[in-house]
């Protein structure tokens, strides 16, 4: 991504892309949501995206507050319904760029059914799904992605439910672009968000974001360096994972049981809902 060297400074990005009256942010110390917003702005600037033709949509939750900081048209919608609103916008105005900020609870718990059918329809949306393993804003309850044995307000003795792999779900449903990244490596997610915006069809970029206040505090990860190190220790690139699975020793393969794969899971072409709808309209006219 050679254009990264020519990107504007952080001060220039703030001046162009952000609503100054919204600051300071509501985010807790150590939260990675600022990084997610920063990477998104870098991707927008890399693509020179027209903000007058771009709409940001979000639901309810910490991550869903991100849309309010961007100086562009947006919708802060009801809990779990961001994809429904975004689908309506895209269907009515197919030429708009529609970017959705959602969380693991808002997007895969409360809004899980919308996630399934938005991918099935292959709506041309870019979905940046922030996964912090918890319902952070509404009390620190267990979410669909909460790791097994983790503690939360609703699992005080440890979570016994297997977590949902959102990227595996999206990949299985045929989403043209699926990726997952940590926030401590900026260039892969910036490039991935830009690729997702350019992809015609449903693009999902899952961001693993630390939550020291809700998830971290209850799981011995309140200190910033501790929780960042946890992500370093528990993630692995897809290529490395597959290499170990094929060529590693039994002990090396066994060590993968608690690893979260990161990287690009799927990058393919599939006709979007909007393209199929336009073709149907033309056919009916004839």
PDB file of C-alpha atoms in Angstrom:
ATOM      1  CA  UNK A   1       0.000   0.000   0.000  1.00  0.00           C
ATOM      2  CA  UNK A   2       2.494   2.591  -1.263  1.00  0.00           C
ATOM      3  CA  UNK A   3       0.035   5.463  -0.822  1.00  0.00           C
ATOM      4  CA  UNK A   4       0.404   5.214   2.956  1.00  0.00           C
ATOM      5  CA  UNK A   5       3.631   7.198   2.757  1.00  0.00           C
ATOM      6  CA  UNK A   6       1.721  10.123   1.266  1.00  0.00           C
ATOM      7  CA  UNK A   7      -1.132  10.152   3.738  1.00  0.00           C
ATOM      8  CA  UNK A   8      -1.956  13.259   5.705  1.00  0.00           C
ATOM      9  CA  UNK A   9      -0.847  13.802   9.269  1.00  0.00           C
ATOM     10  CA  UNK A  10      -3.157  13.013  12.180  1.00  0.00           C
ATOM     11  CA  UNK A  11      -3.850  16.732  12.656  1.00  0.00           C
ATOM     12  CA  UNK A  12      -4.833  17.093   9.000  1.00  0.00           C
ATOM     13  CA  UNK A  13      -7.096  14.049   9.203  1.00  0.00           C
ATOM     14  CA  UNK A  14      -8.845  15.468  12.286  1.00  0.00           C
ATOM     15  CA  UNK A  15      -9.407  18.778  10.540  1.00  0.00           C
ATOM     16  CA  UNK A  16     -10.919  17.189   7.424  1.00  0.00           C
ATOM     17  CA  UNK A  17     -12.840  14.165   8.659  1.00  0.00           C
ATOM     18  CA  UNK A  18     -13.956  14.683  12.260  1.00  0.00           C
ATOM     19  CA  UNK A  19     -16.655  16.676  14.072  1.00  0.00           C
ATOM     20  CA  UNK A  20     -14.710  18.823  16.512  1.00  0.00           C
ATOM     21  CA  UNK A  21     -17.748  19.509  18.701  1.00  0.00           C
ATOM     22  CA  UNK A  22     -17.925  15.782  19.545  1.00  0.00           C
ATOM     23  CA  UNK A  23     -14.624  15.778  21.425  1.00  0.00           C
ATOM     24  CA  UNK A  24     -13.402  14.639  23.848  1.00  0.00           C
ATOM     25  CA  UNK A  25     -14.609  11.109  23.119  1.00  0.00           C
ATOM     26  CA  UNK A  26     -16.528   8.937  25.544  1.00  0.00           C
ATOM     27  CA  UNK A  27     -14.084   6.026  25.161  1.00  0.00           C
ATOM     28  CA  UNK A  28     -12.290   4.568  28.167  1.00  0.00           C
ATOM     29  CA  UNK A  29      -8.525   4.689  28.587  1.00  0.00           C
ATOM     30  CA  UNK A  30      -6.987   1.761  26.751  1.00  0.00           C
ATOM     31  CA  UNK A  31     -10.002   1.160  24.528  1.00  0.00           C
ATOM     32  CA  UNK A  32      -9.043   0.443  20.917  1.00  0.00           C
ATOM     33  CA  UNK A  33     -11.980   2.234  19.317  1.00  0.00           C
ATOM     34  CA  UNK A  34      -9.902   5.330  18.636  1.00  0.00           C
ATOM     35  CA  UNK A  35      -7.508   3.140  16.658  1.00  0.00           C
ATOM     36  CA  UNK A  36     -10.380   1.733  14.610  1.00  0.00           C
ATOM     37  CA  UNK A  37     -11.592   5.234  13.779  1.00  0.00           C
ATOM     38  CA  UNK A  38      -8.051   6.331  12.949  1.00  0.00           C
ATOM     39  CA  UNK A  39      -7.497   3.388  10.582  1.00  0.00           C
ATOM     40  CA  UNK A  40     -10.837   4.048   8.902  1.00  0.00           C
ATOM     41  CA  UNK A  41      -9.927   7.684   8.276  1.00  0.00           C
ATOM     42  CA  UNK A  42      -6.587   6.666   6.808  1.00  0.00           C
ATOM     43  CA  UNK A  43      -8.405   4.270   4.468  1.00  0.00           C
ATOM     44  CA  UNK A  44     -10.863   6.999   3.439  1.00  0.00           C
ATOM     45  CA  UNK A  45      -8.001   9.355   2.728  1.00  0.00           C
ATOM     46  CA  UNK A  46      -6.087   6.703   0.816  1.00  0.00           C
ATOM     47  CA  UNK A  47      -9.099   6.228  -1.464  1.00  0.00           C
ATOM     48  CA  UNK A  48      -9.930   9.952  -1.539  1.00  0.00           C
ATOM     49  CA  UNK A  49     -13.528   8.942  -0.869  1.00  0.00           C
ATOM     50  CA  UNK A  50     -16.121  11.656  -1.382  1.00  0.00           C
ATOM     51  CA  UNK A  51     -17.689  12.216   2.035  1.00  0.00           C
ATOM     52  CA  UNK A  52     -20.686  13.866   0.378  1.00  0.00           C
ATOM     53  CA  UNK A  53     -21.425  10.486  -1.208  1.00  0.00           C
ATOM     54  CA  UNK A  54     -20.669   8.441   1.919  1.00  0.00           C
ATOM     55  CA  UNK A  55     -23.008   7.488   4.771  1.00  0.00           C
ATOM     56  CA  UNK A  56     -21.972   6.017   8.118  1.00  0.00           C
ATOM     57  CA  UNK A  57     -24.493   3.816   9.939  1.00  0.00           C
ATOM     58  CA  UNK A  58     -24.305   2.321  13.425  1.00  0.00           C
ATOM     59  CA  UNK A  59     -26.501   0.697  16.040  1.00  0.00           C
ATOM     60  CA  UNK A  60     -26.072   0.798  19.825  1.00  0.00           C
ATOM     61  CA  UNK A  61     -22.921   0.223  21.840  1.00  0.00           C
ATOM     62  CA  UNK A  62     -19.459   1.681  22.357  1.00  0.00           C
ATOM     63  CA  UNK A  63     -18.360   1.011  18.771  1.00  0.00           C
ATOM     64  CA  UNK A  64     -21.619   2.341  17.383  1.00  0.00           C
ATOM     65  CA  UNK A  65     -20.747   5.798  18.697  1.00  0.00           C
ATOM     66  CA  UNK A  66     -17.990   6.009  16.071  1.00  0.00           C
ATOM     67  CA  UNK A  67     -20.297   7.203  13.298  1.00  0.00           C
ATOM     68  CA  UNK A  68     -21.065  10.377  15.261  1.00  0.00           C
ATOM     69  CA  UNK A  69     -17.434  11.510  15.189  1.00  0.00           C
ATOM     70  CA  UNK A  70     -17.136  11.480  11.385  1.00  0.00           C
ATOM     71  CA  UNK A  71     -18.031  14.715   9.630  1.00  0.00           C
ATOM     72  CA  UNK A  72     -20.365  13.059   7.141  1.00  0.00           C
ATOM     73  CA  UNK A  73     -23.998  12.021   6.897  1.00  0.00           C
ATOM     74  CA  UNK A  74     -24.827   9.196   9.259  1.00  0.00           C
ATOM     75  CA  UNK A  75     -27.464   7.302  11.178  1.00  0.00           C
ATOM     76  CA  UNK A  76     -27.218   6.223  14.811  1.00  0.00           C
ATOM     77  CA  UNK A  77     -29.931   3.578  14.808  1.00  0.00           C
ATOM     78  CA  UNK A  78     -31.564   1.135  17.223  1.00  0.00           C
ATOM     79  CA  UNK A  79     -29.862  -1.828  18.861  1.00  0.00           C
ATOM     80  CA  UNK A  80     -28.953  -4.544  16.363  1.00  0.00           C
ATOM     81  CA  UNK A  81     -30.636  -2.839  13.412  1.00  0.00           C
ATOM     82  CA  UNK A  82     -27.706  -1.027  11.779  1.00  0.00           C
ATOM     83  CA  UNK A  83     -27.569  -3.453   8.851  1.00  0.00           C
ATOM     84  CA  UNK A  84     -31.297  -3.140   8.217  1.00  0.00           C
ATOM     85  CA  UNK A  85     -31.049   0.653   8.011  1.00  0.00           C
ATOM     86  CA  UNK A  86     -27.868   0.432   5.920  1.00  0.00           C
ATOM     87  CA  UNK A  87     -29.539  -1.990   3.508  1.00  0.00           C
ATOM     88  CA  UNK A  88     -32.408   0.449   3.045  1.00  0.00           C
ATOM     89  CA  UNK A  89     -30.039   3.317   2.302  1.00  0.00           C
ATOM     90  CA  UNK A  90     -28.074   1.279  -0.214  1.00  0.00           C
ATOM     91  CA  UNK A  91     -31.190  -0.064  -1.931  1.00  0.00           C
ATOM     92  CA  UNK A  92     -32.628   3.439  -2.276  1.00  0.00           C
ATOM     93  CA  UNK A  93     -29.343   5.114  -3.305  1.00  0.00           C
ATOM     94  CA  UNK A  94     -27.017   2.462  -4.804  1.00  0.00           C
ATOM     95  CA  UNK A  95     -24.391   5.064  -5.749  1.00  0.00           C
ATOM     96  CA  UNK A  96     -23.669   5.927  -2.111  1.00  0.00           C
ATOM     97  CA  UNK A  97     -20.783   4.442  -0.149  1.00  0.00           C
ATOM     98  CA  UNK A  98     -22.331   2.933   2.984  1.00  0.00           C
ATOM     99  CA  UNK A  99     -20.021   2.086   5.893  1.00  0.00           C
ATOM    100  CA  UNK A 100     -21.346   0.409   9.039  1.00  0.00           C
ATOM    101  CA  UNK A 101     -19.751   0.542  12.490  1.00  0.00           C
ATOM    102  CA  UNK A 102     -21.093  -2.195  14.737  1.00  0.00           C
ATOM    103  CA  UNK A 103     -19.994  -4.369  17.635  1.00  0.00           C
ATOM    104  CA  UNK A 104     -19.933  -8.084  18.364  1.00  0.00           C
ATOM    105  CA  UNK A 105     -23.077  -7.728  20.471  1.00  0.00           C
ATOM    106  CA  UNK A 106     -24.888  -5.230  18.262  1.00  0.00           C
ATOM    107  CA  UNK A 107     -23.864  -6.994  15.040  1.00  0.00           C
ATOM    108  CA  UNK A 108     -23.887 -10.698  15.866  1.00  0.00           C
ATOM    109  CA  UNK A 109     -26.047 -10.927  18.992  1.00  0.00           C
ATOM    110  CA  UNK A 110     -28.953  -8.493  18.935  1.00  0.00           C
ATOM    111  CA  UNK A 111     -28.489  -8.048  15.182  1.00  0.00           C
ATOM    112  CA  UNK A 112     -27.404 -11.581  14.312  1.00  0.00           C
ATOM    113  CA  UNK A 113     -30.372 -12.322  12.081  1.00  0.00           C
ATOM    114  CA  UNK A 114     -29.819  -9.121  10.101  1.00  0.00           C
ATOM    115  CA  UNK A 115     -26.170 -10.100   9.685  1.00  0.00           C
ATOM    116  CA  UNK A 116     -27.131 -13.462   8.188  1.00  0.00           C
ATOM    117  CA  UNK A 117     -29.543 -12.065   5.647  1.00  0.00           C
ATOM    118  CA  UNK A 118     -27.513  -9.002   4.697  1.00  0.00           C
ATOM    119  CA  UNK A 119     -24.649 -11.331   3.778  1.00  0.00           C
ATOM    120  CA  UNK A 120     -27.042 -13.718   2.021  1.00  0.00           C
ATOM    121  CA  UNK A 121     -28.384 -10.882  -0.112  1.00  0.00           C
ATOM    122  CA  UNK A 122     -24.822  -9.642  -0.688  1.00  0.00           C
ATOM    123  CA  UNK A 123     -25.647  -6.006  -0.031  1.00  0.00           C
ATOM    124  CA  UNK A 124     -22.859  -3.682  -1.121  1.00  0.00           C
ATOM    125  CA  UNK A 125     -21.868  -2.547   2.373  1.00  0.00           C
ATOM    126  CA  UNK A 126     -18.585  -2.199   4.227  1.00  0.00           C
ATOM    127  CA  UNK A 127     -19.075  -3.474   7.779  1.00  0.00           C
ATOM    128  CA  UNK A 128     -16.398  -2.705  10.379  1.00  0.00           C
ATOM    129  CA  UNK A 129     -17.339  -4.983  13.260  1.00  0.00           C
ATOM    130  CA  UNK A 130     -15.566  -4.263  16.531  1.00  0.00           C
ATOM    131  CA  UNK A 131     -15.173  -7.377  18.677  1.00  0.00           C
ATOM    132  CA  UNK A 132     -14.255  -6.717  22.304  1.00  0.00           C
ATOM    133  CA  UNK A 133     -15.794  -9.947  23.677  1.00  0.00           C
ATOM    134  CA  UNK A 134     -18.449  -8.136  25.696  1.00  0.00           C
ATOM    135  CA  UNK A 135     -21.503  -5.905  25.791  1.00  0.00           C
ATOM    136  CA  UNK A 136     -19.317  -3.052  27.003  1.00  0.00           C
ATOM    137  CA  UNK A 137     -21.765  -0.152  27.165  1.00  0.00           C
ATOM    138  CA  UNK A 138     -24.756  -1.997  28.594  1.00  0.00           C
ATOM    139  CA  UNK A 139     -23.156  -3.611  31.623  1.00  0.00           C
ATOM    140  CA  UNK A 140     -20.381  -6.006  30.639  1.00  0.00           C
ATOM    141  CA  UNK A 141     -22.581  -9.014  29.883  1.00  0.00           C
ATOM    142  CA  UNK A 142     -21.316 -12.020  27.945  1.00  0.00           C
ATOM    143  CA  UNK A 143     -21.610 -11.586  24.169  1.00  0.00           C
ATOM    144  CA  UNK A 144     -21.787 -14.214  21.412  1.00  0.00           C
ATOM    145  CA  UNK A 145     -18.005 -13.843  21.003  1.00  0.00           C
ATOM    146  CA  UNK A 146     -17.012 -14.068  24.678  1.00  0.00           C
ATOM    147  CA  UNK A 147     -14.256 -16.707  25.023  1.00  0.00           C
ATOM    148  CA  UNK A 148     -15.142 -19.849  26.907  1.00  0.00           C
ATOM    149  CA  UNK A 149     -14.395 -19.744  30.666  1.00  0.00           C
ATOM    150  CA  UNK A 150     -14.329 -15.917  30.624  1.00  0.00           C
ATOM    151  CA  UNK A 151     -16.028 -13.912  33.372  1.00  0.00           C
ATOM    152  CA  UNK A 152     -18.703 -11.285  32.835  1.00  0.00           C
ATOM    153  CA  UNK A 153     -21.673  -9.836  34.714  1.00  0.00           C
ATOM    154  CA  UNK A 154     -23.851 -12.644  33.347  1.00  0.00           C
ATOM    155  CA  UNK A 155     -21.206 -15.390  33.688  1.00  0.00           C
ATOM    156  CA  UNK A 156     -19.783 -14.787  37.175  1.00  0.00           C
ATOM    157  CA  UNK A 157     -18.568 -18.402  37.362  1.00  0.00           C
ATOM    158  CA  UNK A 158     -17.161 -18.505  33.847  1.00  0.00           C
ATOM    159  CA  UNK A 159     -18.681 -18.686  30.366  1.00  0.00           C
ATOM    160  CA  UNK A 160     -19.668 -22.222  29.305  1.00  0.00           C
ATOM    161  CA  UNK A 161     -20.919 -21.283  25.825  1.00  0.00           C
ATOM    162  CA  UNK A 162     -18.681 -21.703  22.791  1.00  0.00           C
ATOM    163  CA  UNK A 163     -17.946 -18.347  21.114  1.00  0.00           C
ATOM    164  CA  UNK A 164     -19.211 -17.448  17.666  1.00  0.00           C
ATOM    165  CA  UNK A 165     -16.596 -17.105  14.912  1.00  0.00           C
ATOM    166  CA  UNK A 166     -18.083 -14.202  12.957  1.00  0.00           C
ATOM    167  CA  UNK A 167     -15.578 -14.406  10.106  1.00  0.00           C
ATOM    168  CA  UNK A 168     -16.155 -18.132   9.629  1.00  0.00           C
ATOM    169  CA  UNK A 169     -19.888 -17.453   9.499  1.00  0.00           C
ATOM    170  CA  UNK A 170     -19.492 -14.674   6.916  1.00  0.00           C
ATOM    171  CA  UNK A 171     -17.141 -16.806   4.850  1.00  0.00           C
ATOM    172  CA  UNK A 172     -19.567 -19.734   4.852  1.00  0.00           C
ATOM    173  CA  UNK A 173     -22.431 -17.474   3.777  1.00  0.00           C
ATOM    174  CA  UNK A 174     -20.413 -16.327   0.772  1.00  0.00           C
ATOM    175  CA  UNK A 175     -19.414 -12.775   1.704  1.00  0.00           C
ATOM    176  CA  UNK A 176     -17.023 -11.564  -1.023  1.00  0.00           C
ATOM    177  CA  UNK A 177     -14.602  -9.993   1.457  1.00  0.00           C
ATOM    178  CA  UNK A 178     -13.903 -11.222   4.994  1.00  0.00           C
ATOM    179  CA  UNK A 179     -10.963 -10.216   7.207  1.00  0.00           C
ATOM    180  CA  UNK A 180     -10.008 -10.000  10.870  1.00  0.00           C
ATOM    181  CA  UNK A 181      -7.208  -7.934  12.430  1.00  0.00           C
ATOM    182  CA  UNK A 182      -5.805  -6.719  15.740  1.00  0.00           C
ATOM    183  CA  UNK A 183      -5.425  -2.992  16.335  1.00  0.00           C
ATOM    184  CA  UNK A 184      -1.742  -3.061  17.288  1.00  0.00           C
ATOM    185  CA  UNK A 185      -0.673  -3.446  13.642  1.00  0.00           C
ATOM    186  CA  UNK A 186      -2.094  -0.455  11.726  1.00  0.00           C
ATOM    187  CA  UNK A 187      -1.167  -1.141   8.119  1.00  0.00           C
ATOM    188  CA  UNK A 188      -3.033  -4.444   7.532  1.00  0.00           C
ATOM    189  CA  UNK A 189      -6.393  -3.107   8.812  1.00  0.00           C
ATOM    190  CA  UNK A 190      -5.996   0.185   6.918  1.00  0.00           C
ATOM    191  CA  UNK A 191      -5.372  -1.718   3.709  1.00  0.00           C
ATOM    192  CA  UNK A 192      -8.196  -4.138   4.511  1.00  0.00           C
ATOM    193  CA  UNK A 193     -10.756  -1.387   5.170  1.00  0.00           C
ATOM    194  CA  UNK A 194      -9.798   0.245   1.868  1.00  0.00           C
ATOM    195  CA  UNK A 195     -10.179  -3.087   0.074  1.00  0.00           C
ATOM    196  CA  UNK A 196     -13.549  -3.628   1.732  1.00  0.00           C
ATOM    197  CA  UNK A 197     -14.814  -0.236   0.585  1.00  0.00           C
ATOM    198  CA  UNK A 198     -13.722  -0.970  -2.976  1.00  0.00           C
ATOM    199  CA  UNK A 199     -15.271  -4.449  -2.999  1.00  0.00           C
ATOM    200  CA  UNK A 200     -18.645  -4.644  -4.741  1.00  0.00           C
ATOM    201  CA  UNK A 201     -20.763  -6.668  -2.354  1.00  0.00           C
ATOM    202  CA  UNK A 202     -20.698  -7.375   1.367  1.00  0.00           C
ATOM    203  CA  UNK A 203     -17.336  -6.710   3.032  1.00  0.00           C
ATOM    204  CA  UNK A 204     -16.704  -7.584   6.676  1.00  0.00           C
ATOM    205  CA  UNK A 205     -13.641  -6.363   8.546  1.00  0.00           C
ATOM    206  CA  UNK A 206     -13.657  -7.654  12.121  1.00  0.00           C
ATOM    207  CA  UNK A 207     -11.419  -5.710  14.490  1.00  0.00           C
ATOM    208  CA  UNK A 208     -10.236  -7.295  17.738  1.00  0.00           C
ATOM    209  CA  UNK A 209     -10.310  -4.442  20.229  1.00  0.00           C
ATOM    210  CA  UNK A 210      -9.255  -4.517  23.901  1.00  0.00           C
ATOM    211  CA  UNK A 211     -11.821  -3.485  26.515  1.00  0.00           C
ATOM    212  CA  UNK A 212      -9.907  -2.985  29.789  1.00  0.00           C
ATOM    213  CA  UNK A 213     -12.967  -1.610  31.635  1.00  0.00           C
ATOM    214  CA  UNK A 214     -15.582  -4.336  31.119  1.00  0.00           C
ATOM    215  CA  UNK A 215     -13.969  -7.510  29.763  1.00  0.00           C
ATOM    216  CA  UNK A 216     -10.436  -6.818  30.927  1.00  0.00           C
ATOM    217  CA  UNK A 217     -11.285  -5.875  34.510  1.00  0.00           C
ATOM    218  CA  UNK A 218     -13.141  -9.140  35.105  1.00  0.00           C
ATOM    219  CA  UNK A 219     -10.538 -11.349  33.438  1.00  0.00           C
ATOM    220  CA  UNK A 220      -7.234 -10.123  34.854  1.00  0.00           C
ATOM    221  CA  UNK A 221      -6.547  -7.924  31.827  1.00  0.00           C
ATOM    222  CA  UNK A 222      -7.235  -4.436  33.166  1.00  0.00           C
ATOM    223  CA  UNK A 223      -3.662  -3.227  32.725  1.00  0.00           C
ATOM    224  CA  UNK A 224      -3.018  -1.987  29.198  1.00  0.00           C
ATOM    225  CA  UNK A 225       0.223  -3.830  28.537  1.00  0.00           C
ATOM    226  CA  UNK A 226      -1.286  -7.049  29.922  1.00  0.00           C
ATOM    227  CA  UNK A 227      -4.318  -6.965  27.636  1.00  0.00           C
ATOM    228  CA  UNK A 228      -2.276  -5.966  24.576  1.00  0.00           C
ATOM    229  CA  UNK A 229       0.118  -8.846  25.274  1.00  0.00           C
ATOM    230  CA  UNK A 230      -2.882 -11.175  25.561  1.00  0.00           C
ATOM    231  CA  UNK A 231      -3.835 -10.348  21.983  1.00  0.00           C
ATOM    232  CA  UNK A 232      -0.268 -10.898  20.797  1.00  0.00           C
ATOM    233  CA  UNK A 233      -0.184 -14.301  22.505  1.00  0.00           C
ATOM    234  CA  UNK A 234      -3.621 -15.454  21.343  1.00  0.00           C
ATOM    235  CA  UNK A 235      -3.635 -14.486  17.667  1.00  0.00           C
ATOM    236  CA  UNK A 236      -1.958 -16.053  14.668  1.00  0.00           C
ATOM    237  CA  UNK A 237      -1.877 -15.263  10.962  1.00  0.00           C
ATOM    238  CA  UNK A 238      -3.967 -17.592   8.817  1.00  0.00           C
ATOM    239  CA  UNK A 239      -0.969 -18.716   6.756  1.00  0.00           C
ATOM    240  CA  UNK A 240       1.001 -19.594   9.883  1.00  0.00           C
ATOM    241  CA  UNK A 241      -1.983 -21.452  11.335  1.00  0.00           C
ATOM    242  CA  UNK A 242      -2.442 -23.545   8.189  1.00  0.00           C
ATOM    243  CA  UNK A 243       1.279 -24.275   7.914  1.00  0.00           C
ATOM    244  CA  UNK A 244       1.384 -25.606  11.479  1.00  0.00           C
ATOM    245  CA  UNK A 245      -1.777 -27.658  10.939  1.00  0.00           C
ATOM    246  CA  UNK A 246      -0.223 -29.323   7.884  1.00  0.00           C
ATOM    247  CA  UNK A 247       3.434 -29.595   8.859  1.00  0.00           C
ATOM    248  CA  UNK A 248       3.685 -28.943  12.600  1.00  0.00           C
ATOM    249  CA  UNK A 249       4.342 -31.439  15.359  1.00  0.00           C
ATOM    250  CA  UNK A 250       1.479 -32.744  17.517  1.00  0.00           C
ATOM    251  CA  UNK A 251       2.504 -30.356  20.300  1.00  0.00           C
ATOM    252  CA  UNK A 252       2.578 -27.396  17.897  1.00  0.00           C
ATOM    253  CA  UNK A 253      -0.868 -28.268  16.566  1.00  0.00           C
ATOM    254  CA  UNK A 254      -2.219 -28.692  20.086  1.00  0.00           C
ATOM    255  CA  UNK A 255      -0.987 -25.197  20.963  1.00  0.00           C
ATOM    256  CA  UNK A 256      -3.320 -23.745  18.327  1.00  0.00           C
ATOM    257  CA  UNK A 257      -6.493 -24.613  20.257  1.00  0.00           C
ATOM    258  CA  UNK A 258      -6.823 -21.164  21.833  1.00  0.00           C
ATOM    259  CA  UNK A 259      -5.457 -19.115  18.941  1.00  0.00           C
ATOM    260  CA  UNK A 260      -7.608 -16.622  17.038  1.00  0.00           C
ATOM    261  CA  UNK A 261      -6.824 -16.532  13.341  1.00  0.00           C
ATOM    262  CA  UNK A 262      -6.248 -13.116  11.791  1.00  0.00           C
ATOM    263  CA  UNK A 263      -5.806 -12.102   8.167  1.00  0.00           C
ATOM    264  CA  UNK A 264      -7.919 -12.141   5.022  1.00  0.00           C
ATOM    265  CA  UNK A 265     -10.241 -15.144   5.013  1.00  0.00           C
ATOM    266  CA  UNK A 266     -12.003 -14.510   1.723  1.00  0.00           C
ATOM    267  CA  UNK A 267     -11.517 -12.159  -1.226  1.00  0.00           C
ATOM    268  CA  UNK A 268     -13.586 -13.073  -4.254  1.00  0.00           C
ATOM    269  CA  UNK A 269     -16.156 -11.674  -6.663  1.00  0.00           C
ATOM    270  CA  UNK A 270     -19.884 -12.241  -6.361  1.00  0.00           C
ATOM    271  CA  UNK A 271     -22.692 -10.292  -7.981  1.00  0.00           C
ATOM    272  CA  UNK A 272     -24.179  -7.845  -5.516  1.00  0.00           C
ATOM    273  CA  UNK A 273     -27.827  -7.356  -4.628  1.00  0.00           C
ATOM    274  CA  UNK A 274     -27.762  -3.920  -6.225  1.00  0.00           C
ATOM    275  CA  UNK A 275     -26.466  -5.266  -9.539  1.00  0.00           C
ATOM    276  CA  UNK A 276     -29.050  -8.039  -9.611  1.00  0.00           C
ATOM    277  CA  UNK A 277     -31.828  -5.587  -8.707  1.00  0.00           C
ATOM    278  CA  UNK A 278     -30.796  -3.187 -11.490  1.00  0.00           C
ATOM    279  CA  UNK A 279     -30.784  -6.061 -13.995  1.00  0.00           C
ATOM    280  CA  UNK A 280     -34.256  -7.132 -12.839  1.00  0.00           C
ATOM    281  CA  UNK A 281     -35.596  -3.599 -13.229  1.00  0.00           C
ATOM    282  CA  UNK A 282     -34.287  -3.435 -16.780  1.00  0.00           C
ATOM    283  CA  UNK A 283     -35.763  -6.842 -17.573  1.00  0.00           C
ATOM    284  CA  UNK A 284     -39.195  -5.792 -16.282  1.00  0.00           C
ATOM    285  CA  UNK A 285     -39.059  -2.599 -18.349  1.00  0.00           C
ATOM    286  CA  UNK A 286     -38.578  -4.681 -21.486  1.00  0.00           C
TER     287      UNK A 286
END
